[in-house]
Amino acid sequence: MAWRMPSETAPHERTWMAFPVEGITLGDTDALREEGYATWTAVAHAVAEFEPVSILVDPSELARARRMLSSDITIVEAPVDEFWMRDSGATFVVDDERPGALGAVDWVFNGWGSPAWAEWTKAAQHARILAAETGAELVSSTLVNEGGGIHVDGEGTVLLTETVQLDPRRNPYLDRQRVEAELLRTIGAAKAVWLPRGLTRDYDEFGTNGHVDIVATIPSPGRILLHAQQDPAHPDHAVSAALRAHLAEQTDAAGRTFEILDLPAPSTLRDEEGFVDWSYVNHLVTNDGVVACGFGDDRADAQAREILAAAYPGRRVVSVDARPLFDRGGGIHCITQQQPTLTTGR
């Protein structure tokens, strides 16, 4: 078997999500909880404009989910604690030698390094649930990893971050070579492009320690969309400049140097907790569309839509207010997971 993770731009069968449950992530007041439910619902409905959506719903939230979600969205009853489906769910792969074969990589999920606050034991089963629901072959892995920690071009290149896969709270006994070997086996990544770090806020207590999916993505082979903090007053101004210089020296699996396209950050620098990591990189590519993060900054949001529309020709770009997501530790890409459409012949 030669598993390969398709690019996010390849056709999707559907997108998978998980509906929120009460707990530390959702919030400790009625207002915060309602905001969380509403935002996850808004993303689900935005994605459903372009492709089918299936969502895992904990038994405790079935009534609310049925009330809030459109009948077009498929509800799958399953245990949920954390509800960042990109990270807890399966990474879907295909086998080009076996048309019609779907694989579901079951990374070890330990709540982003098993911090004391995280509740992740139910979410750790989500990959297996998705495999069963889709009829995919389970591709078991001992690598502690999350879907938000990787981006691929579908042609053998993977972006990842030294502070994620080499995090001693995740994989204390692994080095680059062992991580790369496992990514080759599970997702067909022949060339790993390592970023030295992620955005500043992502290293706070409730961060992921550097997920690549708020930093950089590959809209097409040989091109990178890179988060660009253009205000020197924000620490990510230096971070994004250093990452740009680093990526300019890298090559992909085909030996190409990358064309780097800046995706400027919104104008807001801080919230009540400190410097924000608001990023338009954290979008979801769908069939014929892109669901982008909005941040209440009309000018920057519109500029991001224009850049994304140019990067993904022929796709309609829509924005959903992602500030409640980032307040809880992620964005639109973080709460969604695409299932690729299978080919029936070569």
Short mmCIF file of C-alpha atoms in Angstrom, two decimals:
data_model
loop_
_atom_site.label_atom_id
_atom_site.label_comp_id
_atom_site.label_asym_id
_atom_site.label_seq_id
_atom_site.Cartn_x
_atom_site.Cartn_y
_atom_site.Cartn_z
CA MET A 1 0.00 0.00 0.00
CA ALA A 2 1.20 3.50 -0.86
CA TRP A 3 -0.98 5.97 0.96
CA ARG A 4 -1.07 9.59 -0.18
CA MET A 5 -2.79 12.58 1.38
CA PRO A 6 -4.43 14.60 -1.42
CA SER A 7 -4.20 18.35 -1.50
CA GLU A 8 -7.08 20.15 0.18
CA THR A 9 -7.87 21.54 -3.27
CA ALA A 10 -8.71 18.05 -4.61
CA PRO A 11 -12.44 17.20 -4.78
CA HIS A 12 -14.14 16.42 -1.45
CA GLU A 13 -16.75 13.83 -0.66
CA ARG A 14 -17.68 15.84 2.43
CA THR A 15 -16.33 17.82 5.37
CA TRP A 16 -16.38 16.47 8.93
CA MET A 17 -16.87 18.56 12.07
CA ALA A 18 -17.73 18.06 15.74
CA PHE A 19 -20.43 19.99 17.61
CA PRO A 20 -19.37 21.78 20.81
CA VAL A 21 -20.00 20.43 24.30
CA GLU A 22 -19.92 22.27 27.60
CA GLY A 23 -16.48 22.59 29.15
CA ILE A 24 -13.43 24.82 29.31
CA THR A 25 -13.18 25.29 25.55
CA LEU A 26 -16.77 26.40 25.06
CA GLY A 27 -16.71 28.90 27.93
CA ASP A 28 -17.91 29.36 31.49
CA THR A 29 -20.87 31.72 30.95
CA ASP A 30 -24.14 31.33 29.09
CA ALA A 31 -23.12 34.12 26.70
CA LEU A 32 -19.80 32.48 25.86
CA ARG A 33 -21.42 29.10 25.39
CA GLU A 34 -24.07 30.48 23.07
CA GLU A 35 -21.39 32.32 21.10
CA GLY A 36 -19.47 29.09 20.65
CA TYR A 37 -22.46 27.06 19.53
CA ALA A 38 -23.45 29.82 17.09
CA THR A 39 -19.99 30.09 15.54
CA TRP A 40 -19.51 26.34 15.00
CA THR A 41 -23.00 26.29 13.47
CA ALA A 42 -22.22 29.23 11.19
CA VAL A 43 -19.10 27.49 9.88
CA ALA A 44 -21.04 24.28 9.27
CA HIS A 45 -23.68 26.14 7.29
CA ALA A 46 -21.05 28.05 5.28
CA VAL A 47 -19.29 24.82 4.32
CA ALA A 48 -22.62 23.17 3.48
CA GLU A 49 -23.12 25.76 0.73
CA PHE A 50 -20.35 23.99 -1.17
CA GLU A 51 -20.34 20.33 -0.10
CA PRO A 52 -21.97 17.84 2.28
CA VAL A 53 -21.18 18.21 5.98
CA SER A 54 -21.27 15.49 8.63
CA ILE A 55 -20.88 16.43 12.29
CA LEU A 56 -20.20 14.34 15.38
CA VAL A 57 -22.60 15.26 18.16
CA ASP A 58 -22.31 14.13 21.74
CA PRO A 59 -25.54 12.60 23.15
CA SER A 60 -25.76 15.50 25.61
CA GLU A 61 -26.00 17.99 22.71
CA LEU A 62 -28.29 16.16 20.30
CA ALA A 63 -31.35 18.30 20.96
CA ARG A 64 -29.44 21.55 20.58
CA ALA A 65 -27.66 20.36 17.41
CA ARG A 66 -30.93 19.29 15.81
CA ARG A 67 -32.41 22.67 16.64
CA MET A 68 -29.50 24.75 15.37
CA LEU A 69 -28.21 22.81 12.37
CA SER A 70 -29.83 22.71 8.96
CA SER A 71 -31.43 19.46 7.88
CA ASP A 72 -28.82 19.35 5.10
CA ILE A 73 -26.16 18.55 7.69
CA THR A 74 -25.76 14.91 8.72
CA ILE A 75 -25.63 14.36 12.47
CA VAL A 76 -23.61 11.38 13.72
CA GLU A 77 -24.08 10.61 17.40
CA ALA A 78 -20.71 9.98 19.05
CA PRO A 79 -18.81 10.87 22.24
CA VAL A 80 -17.26 14.35 22.12
CA ASP A 81 -15.13 16.29 24.59
CA GLU A 82 -12.74 18.41 22.46
CA PHE A 83 -14.30 19.47 19.16
CA TRP A 84 -11.40 20.59 16.96
CA MET A 85 -11.99 18.00 14.24
CA ARG A 86 -8.88 18.90 12.24
CA ASP A 87 -6.78 17.71 15.15
CA SER A 88 -8.75 14.85 16.67
CA GLY A 89 -10.25 13.43 13.48
CA ALA A 90 -8.71 11.15 10.89
CA THR A 91 -6.41 12.44 8.18
CA PHE A 92 -7.85 10.88 5.04
CA VAL A 93 -5.53 9.33 2.46
CA VAL A 94 -5.88 7.50 -0.86
CA ASP A 95 -3.94 4.72 -2.59
CA ASP A 96 -3.26 5.55 -6.22
CA GLU A 97 -2.57 1.88 -6.95
CA ARG A 98 -6.00 0.90 -5.69
CA PRO A 99 -8.65 3.24 -7.09
CA GLY A 100 -11.53 3.50 -4.66
CA ALA A 101 -9.40 2.78 -1.60
CA LEU A 102 -9.78 5.27 1.27
CA GLY A 103 -7.53 5.30 4.30
CA ALA A 104 -7.97 7.10 7.62
CA VAL A 105 -4.78 7.88 9.50
CA ASP A 106 -5.31 7.54 13.24
CA TRP A 107 -2.64 9.75 14.79
CA VAL A 108 -2.20 9.59 18.54
CA PHE A 109 -4.11 12.59 19.88
CA ASN A 110 -3.18 13.71 23.39
CA GLY A 111 -4.75 17.15 23.52
CA TRP A 112 -1.79 19.07 22.06
CA GLY A 113 0.78 17.69 24.47
CA SER A 114 -1.52 16.62 27.31
CA PRO A 115 -1.80 19.96 29.15
CA ALA A 116 -3.60 19.86 32.47
CA TRP A 117 -6.65 21.75 31.15
CA ALA A 118 -7.37 19.62 28.06
CA GLU A 119 -10.18 17.04 27.95
CA TRP A 120 -9.31 14.78 25.05
CA THR A 121 -9.91 11.10 25.84
CA LYS A 122 -13.17 10.99 23.86
CA ALA A 123 -11.74 13.03 21.00
CA ALA A 124 -8.85 10.57 20.78
CA GLN A 125 -11.37 8.06 19.37
CA HIS A 126 -12.67 10.36 16.63
CA ALA A 127 -10.34 9.06 13.93
CA ARG A 128 -11.59 5.53 14.44
CA ILE A 129 -15.19 6.74 14.44
CA LEU A 130 -14.64 8.55 11.14
CA ALA A 131 -12.97 5.47 9.68
CA ALA A 132 -15.96 3.33 10.64
CA GLU A 133 -18.47 5.87 9.34
CA THR A 134 -16.73 6.20 5.97
CA GLY A 135 -15.68 2.58 5.52
CA ALA A 136 -12.05 3.68 5.34
CA GLU A 137 -9.13 1.41 6.11
CA LEU A 138 -7.64 2.41 9.44
CA VAL A 139 -4.01 3.47 9.13
CA SER A 140 -2.71 3.27 12.70
CA SER A 141 0.18 5.47 13.75
CA THR A 142 2.19 5.85 16.94
CA LEU A 143 3.05 9.46 16.03
CA VAL A 144 1.45 12.06 18.26
CA ASN A 145 0.24 14.52 15.67
CA GLU A 146 -2.70 16.69 14.72
CA GLY A 147 -4.15 17.55 11.34
CA GLY A 148 -3.49 21.23 12.02
CA GLY A 149 0.19 20.42 12.34
CA ILE A 150 0.61 19.46 8.67
CA HIS A 151 -0.17 20.88 5.24
CA VAL A 152 0.51 19.01 1.99
CA ASP A 153 0.61 19.75 -1.72
CA GLY A 154 -0.71 16.30 -2.67
CA GLU A 155 2.49 15.61 -4.60
CA GLY A 156 4.79 14.49 -1.78
CA THR A 157 5.52 17.74 0.08
CA VAL A 158 4.49 18.35 3.71
CA LEU A 159 4.86 21.52 5.79
CA LEU A 160 5.34 20.97 9.52
CA THR A 161 6.87 22.66 12.56
CA GLU A 162 9.80 21.64 14.74
CA THR A 163 7.95 22.68 17.91
CA VAL A 164 4.96 20.43 17.16
CA GLN A 165 6.07 17.00 15.95
CA LEU A 166 9.34 17.25 17.90
CA ASP A 167 7.58 18.56 21.02
CA PRO A 168 8.81 16.46 24.00
CA ARG A 169 5.25 16.49 25.36
CA ARG A 170 4.14 14.78 22.17
CA ASN A 171 7.01 12.67 20.82
CA PRO A 172 9.85 12.69 23.35
CA TYR A 173 11.81 9.91 21.63
CA LEU A 174 11.53 10.99 18.01
CA ASP A 175 13.89 12.97 15.80
CA ARG A 176 13.31 14.48 12.37
CA GLN A 177 14.24 11.30 10.55
CA ARG A 178 11.77 9.16 12.47
CA VAL A 179 8.98 11.70 12.02
CA GLU A 180 9.70 11.95 8.31
CA ALA A 181 9.71 8.19 7.90
CA GLU A 182 6.29 7.94 9.55
CA LEU A 183 4.88 10.75 7.41
CA LEU A 184 6.15 8.97 4.29
CA ARG A 185 4.45 5.75 5.40
CA THR A 186 1.15 7.30 6.41
CA ILE A 187 0.55 10.24 4.06
CA GLY A 188 3.12 9.71 1.31
CA ALA A 189 5.22 12.76 2.20
CA ALA A 190 8.58 12.30 0.47
CA LYS A 191 9.83 15.81 1.34
CA ALA A 192 9.33 17.48 4.71
CA VAL A 193 9.69 21.25 4.88
CA TRP A 194 10.28 22.10 8.53
CA LEU A 195 9.35 25.51 9.92
CA PRO A 196 11.38 26.44 13.00
CA ARG A 197 8.36 27.81 14.88
CA GLY A 198 4.79 29.09 14.69
CA LEU A 199 3.04 32.31 15.74
CA THR A 200 3.65 33.89 19.14
CA ARG A 201 0.20 33.44 20.71
CA ASP A 202 0.26 29.74 19.82
CA TYR A 203 2.85 29.16 22.55
CA ASP A 204 0.54 30.36 25.33
CA GLU A 205 -1.00 27.91 27.80
CA PHE A 206 -3.96 27.17 25.53
CA GLY A 207 -1.98 27.09 22.26
CA THR A 208 -0.84 24.21 20.07
CA ASN A 209 2.87 25.07 20.24
CA GLY A 210 3.15 26.10 16.62
CA HIS A 211 0.56 24.58 14.29
CA VAL A 212 1.42 25.26 10.68
CA ASP A 213 -2.18 25.82 9.61
CA ILE A 214 -2.26 29.35 11.00
CA VAL A 215 1.15 30.13 9.50
CA ALA A 216 1.44 28.75 5.97
CA THR A 217 -0.38 26.62 3.44
CA ILE A 218 0.18 25.36 -0.12
CA PRO A 219 -2.60 26.57 -2.44
CA SER A 220 -0.96 24.85 -5.40
CA PRO A 221 2.32 22.97 -5.89
CA GLY A 222 5.30 25.30 -5.67
CA ARG A 223 3.38 28.15 -4.01
CA ILE A 224 2.97 29.08 -0.34
CA LEU A 225 0.45 31.42 1.25
CA LEU A 226 2.23 32.87 4.28
CA HIS A 227 0.82 34.79 7.23
CA ALA A 228 2.31 38.30 7.09
CA GLN A 229 2.14 40.48 10.18
CA GLN A 230 3.02 43.88 8.78
CA ASP A 231 2.93 45.94 11.98
CA PRO A 232 6.32 46.10 13.76
CA ALA A 233 4.49 46.56 17.08
CA HIS A 234 3.42 42.88 16.96
CA PRO A 235 6.01 40.17 17.77
CA ASP A 236 4.84 38.16 14.76
CA HIS A 237 6.21 40.90 12.51
CA ALA A 238 9.68 39.48 13.13
CA VAL A 239 8.38 35.90 13.18
CA SER A 240 6.68 36.10 9.79
CA ALA A 241 9.69 37.84 8.25
CA ALA A 242 12.00 35.11 9.54
CA LEU A 243 9.67 32.40 8.27
CA ARG A 244 9.55 34.06 4.86
CA ALA A 245 13.33 34.08 4.65
CA HIS A 246 13.47 30.46 5.80
CA LEU A 247 10.87 29.24 3.30
CA ALA A 248 12.59 31.11 0.47
CA GLU A 249 15.53 28.74 0.92
CA GLN A 250 13.43 25.55 0.87
CA THR A 251 12.39 23.30 -2.01
CA ASP A 252 9.42 20.98 -2.46
CA ALA A 253 9.30 17.30 -3.40
CA ALA A 254 9.74 18.20 -7.07
CA GLY A 255 12.83 20.31 -6.32
CA ARG A 256 11.11 23.66 -6.89
CA THR A 257 11.82 26.73 -4.81
CA PHE A 258 8.61 28.20 -3.45
CA GLU A 259 6.80 31.26 -4.73
CA ILE A 260 5.72 32.91 -1.48
CA LEU A 261 2.51 34.94 -1.39
CA ASP A 262 1.92 37.16 1.63
CA LEU A 263 -1.48 37.00 3.32
CA PRO A 264 -1.53 40.13 5.51
CA ALA A 265 -2.89 39.92 9.05
CA PRO A 266 -5.86 42.07 10.11
CA SER A 267 -5.13 45.39 11.80
CA THR A 268 -6.04 44.31 15.34
CA LEU A 269 -2.92 43.57 17.37
CA ARG A 270 -4.20 42.68 20.83
CA ASP A 271 -7.15 41.36 22.77
CA GLU A 272 -7.65 41.05 26.52
CA GLU A 273 -5.15 38.18 26.69
CA GLY A 274 -2.33 39.78 24.71
CA PHE A 275 -1.12 39.76 21.12
CA VAL A 276 -3.56 37.95 18.82
CA ASP A 277 -2.68 35.26 16.29
CA TRP A 278 -5.56 36.10 13.94
CA SER A 279 -4.67 34.61 10.58
CA TYR A 280 -6.36 34.34 7.19
CA VAL A 281 -4.16 31.32 6.44
CA ASN A 282 -6.55 29.27 8.58
CA HIS A 283 -9.18 28.85 5.85
CA LEU A 284 -10.88 25.74 4.46
CA VAL A 285 -10.79 24.98 0.75
CA THR A 286 -14.06 23.33 -0.34
CA ASN A 287 -15.57 22.15 -3.60
CA ASP A 288 -15.84 25.34 -5.68
CA GLY A 289 -15.29 27.57 -2.64
CA VAL A 290 -13.13 28.80 0.21
CA VAL A 291 -14.50 29.42 3.69
CA ALA A 292 -12.29 32.14 5.12
CA CYS A 293 -11.87 33.62 8.57
CA GLY A 294 -13.29 37.08 9.11
CA PHE A 295 -12.14 39.36 11.91
CA GLY A 296 -14.51 42.33 11.78
CA ASP A 297 -11.94 44.31 9.79
CA ASP A 298 -13.75 45.15 6.56
CA ARG A 299 -10.70 46.29 4.63
CA ALA A 300 -8.41 43.43 5.68
CA ASP A 301 -11.17 40.83 5.36
CA ALA A 302 -11.89 41.99 1.80
CA GLN A 303 -8.21 42.03 0.91
CA ALA A 304 -7.85 38.47 2.21
CA ARG A 305 -10.80 37.33 0.12
CA GLU A 306 -9.21 38.88 -2.98
CA ILE A 307 -5.88 37.14 -2.33
CA LEU A 308 -7.58 33.81 -1.64
CA ALA A 309 -9.72 34.11 -4.77
CA ALA A 310 -6.57 34.67 -6.83
CA ALA A 311 -4.78 31.77 -5.13
CA TYR A 312 -7.70 29.40 -5.75
CA PRO A 313 -9.05 30.34 -9.21
CA GLY A 314 -12.66 29.46 -9.88
CA ARG A 315 -13.63 29.23 -6.22
CA ARG A 316 -16.03 31.57 -4.46
CA VAL A 317 -14.63 32.95 -1.19
CA VAL A 318 -16.92 33.60 1.77
CA SER A 319 -16.04 34.84 5.26
CA VAL A 320 -17.31 33.71 8.65
CA ASP A 321 -16.49 35.73 11.78
CA ALA A 322 -13.74 33.61 13.33
CA ARG A 323 -12.97 35.74 16.37
CA PRO A 324 -14.93 33.41 18.70
CA LEU A 325 -12.91 30.50 17.31
CA PHE A 326 -9.56 32.19 17.85
CA ASP A 327 -10.68 33.21 21.35
CA ARG A 328 -10.98 29.46 22.01
CA GLY A 329 -7.69 28.49 20.41
CA GLY A 330 -8.16 27.98 16.67
CA GLY A 331 -9.89 28.90 13.44
CA ILE A 332 -12.05 27.56 10.63
CA HIS A 333 -9.44 25.10 9.36
CA CYS A 334 -9.02 23.80 12.90
CA ILE A 335 -12.66 22.72 13.27
CA THR A 336 -13.05 21.05 9.88
CA GLN A 337 -11.59 17.96 8.20
CA GLN A 338 -12.07 17.13 4.53
CA GLN A 339 -12.77 13.65 3.16
CA PRO A 340 -11.49 13.31 -0.42
CA THR A 341 -13.62 12.05 -3.28
CA LEU A 342 -12.37 8.72 -4.56
CA THR A 343 -11.63 7.94 -8.16
CA THR A 344 -13.02 4.71 -9.57
CA GLY A 345 -10.34 4.21 -12.21
CA ARG A 346 -6.86 5.29 -13.18
#
